[in-house]
PDB file of C-alpha atoms in Angstrom:
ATOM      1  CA  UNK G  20     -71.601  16.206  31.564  1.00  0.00           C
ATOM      2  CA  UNK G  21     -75.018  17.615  31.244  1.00  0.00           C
ATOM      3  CA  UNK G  22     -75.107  21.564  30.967  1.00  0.00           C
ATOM      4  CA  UNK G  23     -79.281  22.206  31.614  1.00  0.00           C
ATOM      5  CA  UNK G  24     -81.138  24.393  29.871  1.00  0.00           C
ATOM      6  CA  UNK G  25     -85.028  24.215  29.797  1.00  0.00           C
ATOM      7  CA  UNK G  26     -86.883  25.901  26.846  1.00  0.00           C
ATOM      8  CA  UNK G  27     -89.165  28.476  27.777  1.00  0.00           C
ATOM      9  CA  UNK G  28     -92.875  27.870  27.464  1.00  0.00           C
ATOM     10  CA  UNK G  29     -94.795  30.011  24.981  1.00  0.00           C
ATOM     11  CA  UNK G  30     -98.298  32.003  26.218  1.00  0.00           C
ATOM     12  CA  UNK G  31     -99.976  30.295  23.023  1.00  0.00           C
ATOM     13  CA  UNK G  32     -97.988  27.378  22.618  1.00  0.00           C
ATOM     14  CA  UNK G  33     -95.779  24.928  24.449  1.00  0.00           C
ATOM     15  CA  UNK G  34     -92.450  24.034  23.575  1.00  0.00           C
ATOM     16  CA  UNK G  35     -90.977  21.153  24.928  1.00  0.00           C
ATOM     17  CA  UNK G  36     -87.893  21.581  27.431  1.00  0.00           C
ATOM     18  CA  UNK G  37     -84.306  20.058  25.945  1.00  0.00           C
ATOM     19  CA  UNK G  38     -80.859  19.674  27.633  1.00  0.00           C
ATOM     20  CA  UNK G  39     -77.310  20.249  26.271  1.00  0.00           C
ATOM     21  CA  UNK G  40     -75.263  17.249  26.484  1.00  0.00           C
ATOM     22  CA  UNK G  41     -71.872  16.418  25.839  1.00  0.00           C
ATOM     23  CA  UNK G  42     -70.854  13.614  23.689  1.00  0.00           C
ATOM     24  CA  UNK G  43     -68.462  11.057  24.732  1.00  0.00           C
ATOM     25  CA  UNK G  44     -66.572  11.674  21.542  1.00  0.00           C
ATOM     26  CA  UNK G  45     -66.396  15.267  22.163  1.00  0.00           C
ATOM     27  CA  UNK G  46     -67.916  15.851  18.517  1.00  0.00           C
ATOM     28  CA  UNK G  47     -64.240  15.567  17.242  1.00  0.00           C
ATOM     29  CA  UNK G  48     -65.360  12.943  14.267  1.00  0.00           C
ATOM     30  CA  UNK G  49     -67.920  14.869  13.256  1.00  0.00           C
ATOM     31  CA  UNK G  50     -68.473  18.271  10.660  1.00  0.00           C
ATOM     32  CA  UNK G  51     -69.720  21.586  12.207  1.00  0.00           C
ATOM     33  CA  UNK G  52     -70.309  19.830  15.914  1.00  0.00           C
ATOM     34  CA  UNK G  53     -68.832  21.577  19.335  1.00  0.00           C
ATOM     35  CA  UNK G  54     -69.281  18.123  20.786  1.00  0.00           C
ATOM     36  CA  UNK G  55     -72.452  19.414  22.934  1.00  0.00           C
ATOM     37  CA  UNK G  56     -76.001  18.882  21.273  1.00  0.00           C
ATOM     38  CA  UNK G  57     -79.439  19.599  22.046  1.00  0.00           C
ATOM     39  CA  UNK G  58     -81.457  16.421  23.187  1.00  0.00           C
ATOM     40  CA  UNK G  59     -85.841  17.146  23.851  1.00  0.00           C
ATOM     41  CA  UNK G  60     -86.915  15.659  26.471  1.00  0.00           C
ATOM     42  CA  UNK G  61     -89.218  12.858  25.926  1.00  0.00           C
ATOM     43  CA  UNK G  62     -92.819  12.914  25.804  1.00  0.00           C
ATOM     44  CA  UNK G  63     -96.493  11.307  25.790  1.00  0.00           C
ATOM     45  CA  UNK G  64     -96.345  11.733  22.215  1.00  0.00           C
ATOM     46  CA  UNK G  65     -93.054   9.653  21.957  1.00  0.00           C
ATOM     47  CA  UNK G  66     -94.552   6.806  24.103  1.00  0.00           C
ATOM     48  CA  UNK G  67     -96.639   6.330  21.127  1.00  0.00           C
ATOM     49  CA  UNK G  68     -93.633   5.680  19.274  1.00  0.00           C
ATOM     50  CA  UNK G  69     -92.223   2.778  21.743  1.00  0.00           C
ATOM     51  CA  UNK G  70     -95.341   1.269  21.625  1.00  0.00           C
ATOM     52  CA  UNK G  71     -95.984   1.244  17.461  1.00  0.00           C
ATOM     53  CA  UNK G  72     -96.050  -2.115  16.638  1.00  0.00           C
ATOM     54  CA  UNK G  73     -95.291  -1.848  13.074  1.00  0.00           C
ATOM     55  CA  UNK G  74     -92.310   0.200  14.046  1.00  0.00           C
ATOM     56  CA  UNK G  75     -91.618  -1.953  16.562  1.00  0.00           C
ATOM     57  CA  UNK G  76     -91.115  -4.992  14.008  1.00  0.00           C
ATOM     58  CA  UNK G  77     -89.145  -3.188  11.232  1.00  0.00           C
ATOM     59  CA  UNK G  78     -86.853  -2.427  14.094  1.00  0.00           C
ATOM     60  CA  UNK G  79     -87.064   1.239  13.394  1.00  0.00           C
ATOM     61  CA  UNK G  80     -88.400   2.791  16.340  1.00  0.00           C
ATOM     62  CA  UNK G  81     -85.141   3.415  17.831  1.00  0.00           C
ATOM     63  CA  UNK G  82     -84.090   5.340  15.125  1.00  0.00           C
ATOM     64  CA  UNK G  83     -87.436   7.448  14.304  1.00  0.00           C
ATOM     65  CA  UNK G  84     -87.157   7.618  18.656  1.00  0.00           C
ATOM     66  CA  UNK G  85     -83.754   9.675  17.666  1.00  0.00           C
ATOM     67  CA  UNK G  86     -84.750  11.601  15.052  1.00  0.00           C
ATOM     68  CA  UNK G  87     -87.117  13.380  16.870  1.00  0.00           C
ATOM     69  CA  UNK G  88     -85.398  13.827  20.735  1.00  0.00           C
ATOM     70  CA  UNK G  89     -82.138  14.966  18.947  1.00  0.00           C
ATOM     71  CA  UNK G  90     -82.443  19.237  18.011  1.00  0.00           C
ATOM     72  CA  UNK G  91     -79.070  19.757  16.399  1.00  0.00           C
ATOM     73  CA  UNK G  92     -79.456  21.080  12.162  1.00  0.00           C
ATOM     74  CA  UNK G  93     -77.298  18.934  10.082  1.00  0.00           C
ATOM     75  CA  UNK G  94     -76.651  15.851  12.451  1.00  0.00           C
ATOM     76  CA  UNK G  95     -78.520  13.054  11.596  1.00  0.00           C
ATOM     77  CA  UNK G  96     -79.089   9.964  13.991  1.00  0.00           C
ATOM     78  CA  UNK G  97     -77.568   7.401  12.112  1.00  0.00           C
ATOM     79  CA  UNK G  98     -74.437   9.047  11.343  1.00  0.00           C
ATOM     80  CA  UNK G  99     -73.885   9.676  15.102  1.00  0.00           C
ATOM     81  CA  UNK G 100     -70.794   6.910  16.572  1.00  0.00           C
ATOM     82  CA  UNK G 101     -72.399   4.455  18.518  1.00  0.00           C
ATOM     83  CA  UNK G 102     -70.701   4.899  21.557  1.00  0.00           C
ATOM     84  CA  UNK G 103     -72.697   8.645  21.066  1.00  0.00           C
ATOM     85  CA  UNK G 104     -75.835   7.450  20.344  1.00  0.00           C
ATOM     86  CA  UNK G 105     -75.575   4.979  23.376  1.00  0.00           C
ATOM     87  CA  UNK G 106     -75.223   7.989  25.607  1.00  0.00           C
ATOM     88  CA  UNK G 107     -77.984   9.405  24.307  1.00  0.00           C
ATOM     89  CA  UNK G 108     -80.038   6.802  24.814  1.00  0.00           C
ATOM     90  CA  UNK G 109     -79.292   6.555  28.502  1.00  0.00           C
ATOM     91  CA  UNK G 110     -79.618  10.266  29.447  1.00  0.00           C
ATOM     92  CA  UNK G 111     -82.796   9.530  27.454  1.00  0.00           C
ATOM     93  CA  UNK G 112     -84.262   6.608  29.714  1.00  0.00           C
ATOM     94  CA  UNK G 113     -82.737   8.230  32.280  1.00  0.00           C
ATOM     95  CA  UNK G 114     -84.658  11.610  32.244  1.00  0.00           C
ATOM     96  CA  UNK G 115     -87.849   9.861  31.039  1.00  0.00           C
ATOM     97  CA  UNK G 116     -88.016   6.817  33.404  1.00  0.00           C
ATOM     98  CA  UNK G 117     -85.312   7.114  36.071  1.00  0.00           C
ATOM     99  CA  UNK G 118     -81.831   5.582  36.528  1.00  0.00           C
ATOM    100  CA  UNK G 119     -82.904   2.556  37.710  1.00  0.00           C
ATOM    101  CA  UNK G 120     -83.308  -0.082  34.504  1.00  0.00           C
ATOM    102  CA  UNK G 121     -84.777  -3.862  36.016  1.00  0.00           C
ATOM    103  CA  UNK G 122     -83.593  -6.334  33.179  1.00  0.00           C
ATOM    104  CA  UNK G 123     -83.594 -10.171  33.754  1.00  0.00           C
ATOM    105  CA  UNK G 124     -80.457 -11.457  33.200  1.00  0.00           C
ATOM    106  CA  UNK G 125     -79.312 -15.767  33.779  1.00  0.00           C
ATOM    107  CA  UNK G 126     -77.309 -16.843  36.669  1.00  0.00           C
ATOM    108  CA  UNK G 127     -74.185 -18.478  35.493  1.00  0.00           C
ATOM    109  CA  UNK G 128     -73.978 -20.664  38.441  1.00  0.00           C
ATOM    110  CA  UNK G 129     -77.362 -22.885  37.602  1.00  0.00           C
ATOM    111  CA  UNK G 130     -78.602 -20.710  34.728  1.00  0.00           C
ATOM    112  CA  UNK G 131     -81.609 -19.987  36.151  1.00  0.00           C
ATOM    113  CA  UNK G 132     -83.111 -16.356  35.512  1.00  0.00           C
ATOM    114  CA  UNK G 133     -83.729 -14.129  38.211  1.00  0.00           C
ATOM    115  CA  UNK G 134     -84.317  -9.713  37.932  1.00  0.00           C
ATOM    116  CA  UNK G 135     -82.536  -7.166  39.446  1.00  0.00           C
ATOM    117  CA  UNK G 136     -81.969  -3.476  38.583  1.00  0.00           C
ATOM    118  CA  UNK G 137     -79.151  -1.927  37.416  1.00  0.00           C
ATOM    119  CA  UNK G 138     -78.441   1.956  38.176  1.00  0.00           C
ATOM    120  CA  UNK G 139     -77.336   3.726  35.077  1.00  0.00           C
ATOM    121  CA  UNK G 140     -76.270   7.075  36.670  1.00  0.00           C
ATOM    122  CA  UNK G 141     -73.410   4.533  37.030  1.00  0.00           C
ATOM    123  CA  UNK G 142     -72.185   3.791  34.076  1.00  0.00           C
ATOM    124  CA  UNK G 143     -68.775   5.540  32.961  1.00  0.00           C
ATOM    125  CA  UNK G 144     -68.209   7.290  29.861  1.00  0.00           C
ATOM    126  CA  UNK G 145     -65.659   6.568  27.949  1.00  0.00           C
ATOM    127  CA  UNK G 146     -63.634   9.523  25.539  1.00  0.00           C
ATOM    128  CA  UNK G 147     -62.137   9.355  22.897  1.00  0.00           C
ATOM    129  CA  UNK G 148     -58.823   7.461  23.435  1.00  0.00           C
ATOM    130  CA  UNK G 149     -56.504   8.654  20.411  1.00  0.00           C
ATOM    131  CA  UNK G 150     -56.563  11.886  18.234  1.00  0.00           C
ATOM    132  CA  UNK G 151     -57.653  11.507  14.518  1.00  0.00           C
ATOM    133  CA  UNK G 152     -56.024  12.703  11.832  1.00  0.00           C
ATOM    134  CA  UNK G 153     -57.398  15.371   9.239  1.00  0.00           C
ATOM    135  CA  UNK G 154     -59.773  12.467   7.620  1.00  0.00           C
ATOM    136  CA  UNK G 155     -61.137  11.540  10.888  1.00  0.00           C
ATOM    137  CA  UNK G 156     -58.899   7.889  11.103  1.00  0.00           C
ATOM    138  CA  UNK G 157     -56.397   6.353  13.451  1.00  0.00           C
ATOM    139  CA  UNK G 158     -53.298   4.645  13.169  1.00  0.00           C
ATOM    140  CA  UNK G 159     -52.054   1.222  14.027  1.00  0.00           C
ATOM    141  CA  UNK G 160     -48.951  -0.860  13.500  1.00  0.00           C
ATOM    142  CA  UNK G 161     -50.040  -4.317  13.208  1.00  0.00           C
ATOM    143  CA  UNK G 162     -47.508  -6.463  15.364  1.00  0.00           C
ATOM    144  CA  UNK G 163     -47.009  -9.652  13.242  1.00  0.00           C
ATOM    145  CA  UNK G 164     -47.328  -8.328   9.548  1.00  0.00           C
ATOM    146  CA  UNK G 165     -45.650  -5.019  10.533  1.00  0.00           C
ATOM    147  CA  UNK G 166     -47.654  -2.978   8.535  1.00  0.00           C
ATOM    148  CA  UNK G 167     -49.302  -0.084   9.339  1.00  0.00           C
ATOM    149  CA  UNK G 168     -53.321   0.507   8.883  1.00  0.00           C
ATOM    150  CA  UNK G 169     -55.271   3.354   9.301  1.00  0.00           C
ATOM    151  CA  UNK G 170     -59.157   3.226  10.361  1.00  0.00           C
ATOM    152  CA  UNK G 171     -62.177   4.724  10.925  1.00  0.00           C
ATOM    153  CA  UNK G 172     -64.966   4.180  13.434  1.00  0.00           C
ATOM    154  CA  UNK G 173     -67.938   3.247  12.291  1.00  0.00           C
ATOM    155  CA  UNK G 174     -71.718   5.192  13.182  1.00  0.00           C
ATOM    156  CA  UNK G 175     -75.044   3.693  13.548  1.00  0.00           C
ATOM    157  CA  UNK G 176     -75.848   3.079   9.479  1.00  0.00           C
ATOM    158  CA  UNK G 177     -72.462   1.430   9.490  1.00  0.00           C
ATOM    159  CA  UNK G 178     -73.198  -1.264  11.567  1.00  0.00           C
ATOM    160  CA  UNK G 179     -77.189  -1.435  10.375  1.00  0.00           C
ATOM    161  CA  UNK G 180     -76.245  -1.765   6.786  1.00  0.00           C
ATOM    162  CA  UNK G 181     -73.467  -4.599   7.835  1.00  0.00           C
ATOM    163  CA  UNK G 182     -76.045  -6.355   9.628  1.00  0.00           C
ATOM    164  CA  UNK G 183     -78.299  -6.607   6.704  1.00  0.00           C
ATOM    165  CA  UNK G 184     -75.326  -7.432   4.609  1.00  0.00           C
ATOM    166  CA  UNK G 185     -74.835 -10.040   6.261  1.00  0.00           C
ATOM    167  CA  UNK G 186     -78.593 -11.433   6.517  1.00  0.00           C
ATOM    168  CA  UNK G 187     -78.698 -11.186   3.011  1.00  0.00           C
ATOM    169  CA  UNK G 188     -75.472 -13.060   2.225  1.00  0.00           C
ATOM    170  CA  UNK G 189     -77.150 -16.019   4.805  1.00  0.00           C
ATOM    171  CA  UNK G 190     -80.059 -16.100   2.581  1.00  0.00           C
ATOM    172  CA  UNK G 191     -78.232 -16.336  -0.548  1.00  0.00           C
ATOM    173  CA  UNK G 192     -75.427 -18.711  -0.262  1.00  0.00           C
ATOM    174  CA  UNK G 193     -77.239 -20.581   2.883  1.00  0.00           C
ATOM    175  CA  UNK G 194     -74.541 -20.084   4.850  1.00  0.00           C
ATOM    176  CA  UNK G 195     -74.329 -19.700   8.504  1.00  0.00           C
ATOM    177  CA  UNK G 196     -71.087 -19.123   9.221  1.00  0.00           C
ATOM    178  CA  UNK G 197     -70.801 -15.809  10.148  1.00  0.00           C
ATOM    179  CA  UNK G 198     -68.931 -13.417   8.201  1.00  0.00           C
ATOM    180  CA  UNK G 199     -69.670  -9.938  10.209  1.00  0.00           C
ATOM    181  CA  UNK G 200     -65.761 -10.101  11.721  1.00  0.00           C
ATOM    182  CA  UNK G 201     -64.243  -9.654   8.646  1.00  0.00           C
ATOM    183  CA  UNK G 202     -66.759  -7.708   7.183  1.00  0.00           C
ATOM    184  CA  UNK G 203     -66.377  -5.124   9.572  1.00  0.00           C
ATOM    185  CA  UNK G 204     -62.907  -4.993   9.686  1.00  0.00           C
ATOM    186  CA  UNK G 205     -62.862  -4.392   5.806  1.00  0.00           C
ATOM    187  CA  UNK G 206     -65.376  -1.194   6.301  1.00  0.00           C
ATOM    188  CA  UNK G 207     -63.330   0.283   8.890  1.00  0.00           C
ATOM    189  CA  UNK G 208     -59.771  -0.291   7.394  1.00  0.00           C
ATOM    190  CA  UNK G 209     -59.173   2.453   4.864  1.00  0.00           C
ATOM    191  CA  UNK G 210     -54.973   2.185   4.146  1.00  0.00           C
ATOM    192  CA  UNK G 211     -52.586  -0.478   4.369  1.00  0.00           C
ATOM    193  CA  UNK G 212     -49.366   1.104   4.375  1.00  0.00           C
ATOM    194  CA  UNK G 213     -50.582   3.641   2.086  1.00  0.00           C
ATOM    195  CA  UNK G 214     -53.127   1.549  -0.042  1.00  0.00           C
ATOM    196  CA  UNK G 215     -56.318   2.323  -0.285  1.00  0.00           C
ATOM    197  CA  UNK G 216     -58.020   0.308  -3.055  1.00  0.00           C
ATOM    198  CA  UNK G 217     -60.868  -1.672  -1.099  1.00  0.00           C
ATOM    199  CA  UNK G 218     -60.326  -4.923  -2.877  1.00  0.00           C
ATOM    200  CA  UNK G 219     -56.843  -4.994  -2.034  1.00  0.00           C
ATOM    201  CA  UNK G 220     -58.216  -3.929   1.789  1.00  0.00           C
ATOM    202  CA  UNK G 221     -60.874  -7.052   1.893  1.00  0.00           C
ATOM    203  CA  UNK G 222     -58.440  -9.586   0.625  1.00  0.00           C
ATOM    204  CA  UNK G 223     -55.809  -8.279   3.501  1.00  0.00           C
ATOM    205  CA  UNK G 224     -58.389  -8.637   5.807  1.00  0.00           C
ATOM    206  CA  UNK G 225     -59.520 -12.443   4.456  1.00  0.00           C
ATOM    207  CA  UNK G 226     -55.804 -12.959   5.290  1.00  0.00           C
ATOM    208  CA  UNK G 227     -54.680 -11.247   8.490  1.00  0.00           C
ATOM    209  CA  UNK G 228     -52.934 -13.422  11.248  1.00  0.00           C
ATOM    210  CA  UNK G 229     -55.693 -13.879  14.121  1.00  0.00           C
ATOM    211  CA  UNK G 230     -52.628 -12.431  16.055  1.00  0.00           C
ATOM    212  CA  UNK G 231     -53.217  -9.169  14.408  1.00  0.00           C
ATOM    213  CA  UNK G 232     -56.961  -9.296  13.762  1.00  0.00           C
ATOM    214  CA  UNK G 233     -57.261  -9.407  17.608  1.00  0.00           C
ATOM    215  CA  UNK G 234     -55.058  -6.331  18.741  1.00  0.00           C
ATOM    216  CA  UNK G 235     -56.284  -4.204  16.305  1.00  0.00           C
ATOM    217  CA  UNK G 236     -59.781  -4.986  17.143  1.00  0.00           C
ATOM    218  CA  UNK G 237     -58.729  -4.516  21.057  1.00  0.00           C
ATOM    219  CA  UNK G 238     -56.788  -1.284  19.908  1.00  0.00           C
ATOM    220  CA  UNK G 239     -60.710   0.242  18.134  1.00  0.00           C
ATOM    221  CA  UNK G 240     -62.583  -0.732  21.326  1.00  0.00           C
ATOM    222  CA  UNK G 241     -59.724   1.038  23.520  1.00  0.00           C
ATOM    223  CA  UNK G 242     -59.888   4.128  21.904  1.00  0.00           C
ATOM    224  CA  UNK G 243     -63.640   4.129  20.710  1.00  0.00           C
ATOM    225  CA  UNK G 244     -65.709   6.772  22.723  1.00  0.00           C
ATOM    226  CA  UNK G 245     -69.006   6.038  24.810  1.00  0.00           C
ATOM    227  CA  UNK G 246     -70.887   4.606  27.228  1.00  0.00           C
ATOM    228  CA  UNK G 247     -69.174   1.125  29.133  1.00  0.00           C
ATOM    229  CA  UNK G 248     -72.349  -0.729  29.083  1.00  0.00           C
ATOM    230  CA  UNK G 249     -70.364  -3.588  31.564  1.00  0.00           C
ATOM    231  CA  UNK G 250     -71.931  -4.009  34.729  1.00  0.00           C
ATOM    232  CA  UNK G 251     -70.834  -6.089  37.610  1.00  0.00           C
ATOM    233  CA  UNK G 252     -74.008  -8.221  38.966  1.00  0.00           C
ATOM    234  CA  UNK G 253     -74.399 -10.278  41.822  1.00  0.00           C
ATOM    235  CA  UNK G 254     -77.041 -12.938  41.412  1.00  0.00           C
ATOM    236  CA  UNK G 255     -79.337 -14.653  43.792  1.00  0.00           C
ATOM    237  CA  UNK G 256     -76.762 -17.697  44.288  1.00  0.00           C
ATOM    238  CA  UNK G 257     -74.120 -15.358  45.375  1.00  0.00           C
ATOM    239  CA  UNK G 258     -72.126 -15.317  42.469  1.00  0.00           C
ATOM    240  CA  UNK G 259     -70.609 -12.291  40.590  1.00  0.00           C
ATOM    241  CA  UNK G 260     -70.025 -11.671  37.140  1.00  0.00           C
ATOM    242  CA  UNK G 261     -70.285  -9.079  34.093  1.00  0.00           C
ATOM    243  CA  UNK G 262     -73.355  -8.394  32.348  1.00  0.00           C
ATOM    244  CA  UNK G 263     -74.248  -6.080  29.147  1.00  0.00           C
ATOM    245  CA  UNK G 264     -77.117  -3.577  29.606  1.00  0.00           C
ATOM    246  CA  UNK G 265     -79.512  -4.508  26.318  1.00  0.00           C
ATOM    247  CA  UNK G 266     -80.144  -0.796  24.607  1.00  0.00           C
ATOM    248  CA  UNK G 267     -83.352  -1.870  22.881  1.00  0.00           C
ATOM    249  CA  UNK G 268     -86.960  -0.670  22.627  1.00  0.00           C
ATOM    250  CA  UNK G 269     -87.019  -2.542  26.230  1.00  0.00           C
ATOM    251  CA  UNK G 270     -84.514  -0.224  27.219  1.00  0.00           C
ATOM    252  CA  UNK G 271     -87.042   2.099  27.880  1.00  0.00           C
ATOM    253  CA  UNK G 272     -90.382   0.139  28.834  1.00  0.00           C
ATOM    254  CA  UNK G 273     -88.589  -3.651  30.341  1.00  0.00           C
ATOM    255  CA  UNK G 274     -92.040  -4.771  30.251  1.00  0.00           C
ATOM    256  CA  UNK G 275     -93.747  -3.808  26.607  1.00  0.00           C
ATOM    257  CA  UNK G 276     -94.758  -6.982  24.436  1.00  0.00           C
ATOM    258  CA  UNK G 277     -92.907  -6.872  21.113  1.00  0.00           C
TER     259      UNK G 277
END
């Protein structure tokens, strides 16, 4: 899934090598993209970046880490799915550091933490599982209600700018109940049964079944493109279960003090 192709290096000046890569989603969501970008390798210079600490507490340094690895005019990082920017995160670490990621993870049988490795040449990609339509959304026929929604999937500054949302609604009402579920469905829901006023959308949403709510939500992470992040561990007590490899700045250095 990885086409190679290393940039020459200039008598007066070096340039530094990139791949072509080929995104889960096949580009198909996107304007002016073949699906294949250009990703730089990554560098001593970028290792500066991982290690910035004011970067590394605004929480930006994954995205100012994208912004410069990814060589393709007119795609931004944050507008990227984030099933595509997971991929490039792991060819990323993969190139830079090697396929094998040590994380700690907690044994379920006595929840004790122990380390082991995981081997990301292993992970599976996952295309995208349903053809959009000209506006780039999908269609589902909601099995209680009947009706018939269409959505989008949502990119990186989607699910930043929901997060935030939702930190500032916690600070302002002092309310800890979590409202990201419904939130989320709301942004991605653009028509029900042909309507698309947004107020009409979040008070559908306030109001869906849970019956309906859950197989649509199964039905967007079914067809959503990426990386499957799952693992299967074994632990030190012998038993086996699924874990979720963390893409964070310790994605790349496990051992750097935030």
């Amino acid at each position: 899934r990885i086409k190679k192709k290393v940039m020459s290096e200039n008598k007066n000046e070096f340039v530094v090598p990139f791949d072509v890569i080929e995104l889960p989603s096949k580009g198909l969501l996107y304007q002016n993209c073949s699906g294949s970008i250009k990703i730089e390798y990554m560098t001593a210079e970028d290792e500066n970046i991982l290690t910035s600490p004011n970067l590394v507490q605004s929480g930006k340094v994954l995205d100012v880490l994208m912004e410069r690895k990814i060589k393709e005019e007119g795609l931004n990082a944050k507008d990227l799915l984030l099933g595509d920017r997971n991929a490039i995160m792991v060819f990323l670490r993969s190139t830079a550091y090697g396929e094998m990621y040590p994380v700690k993870l907690t044994d379920p049988e006595n929840g004790e933490e122990f380390e082991t490795e995981i081997d990301l040449s292993t992970l599976k990609v996952k295309e995208l599982g349903a053809s959009p339509d000209e506006n780039g959304t999908f269609s589902f026929d909601l099995p209680k209600t009947g009706k018939t929604v269409k959505f989008r999937l949502l990119t990186a500054r989607d699910e930043e700018e929901l997060v935030k949302s939702e930190e500032r609604r916690k600070k302002l009402l002092k309310n800890q109940v979590s409202q990201l579920l419904t939130s989320r469905l709301a942004l991605q829901i653009m028509d029900v049964d042909g309507n698309k006023d947004k107020s009409y959308i979040q008070q559908f949403v306030q109001y869906l079944p849970a019956f309906d709510s859950l197989e649509l939500r199964k039905y967007m992470e079914e067809i959503e493109p990426g990386i499957d992040l799952r693992v299967d561990v074994e632990s030190p007590s012998g038993a086996s279960f699924r874990a979720l490899v963390p893409i964070t700045v310790r994605f790349f250095w496990p051992n750097i003090e935030l």
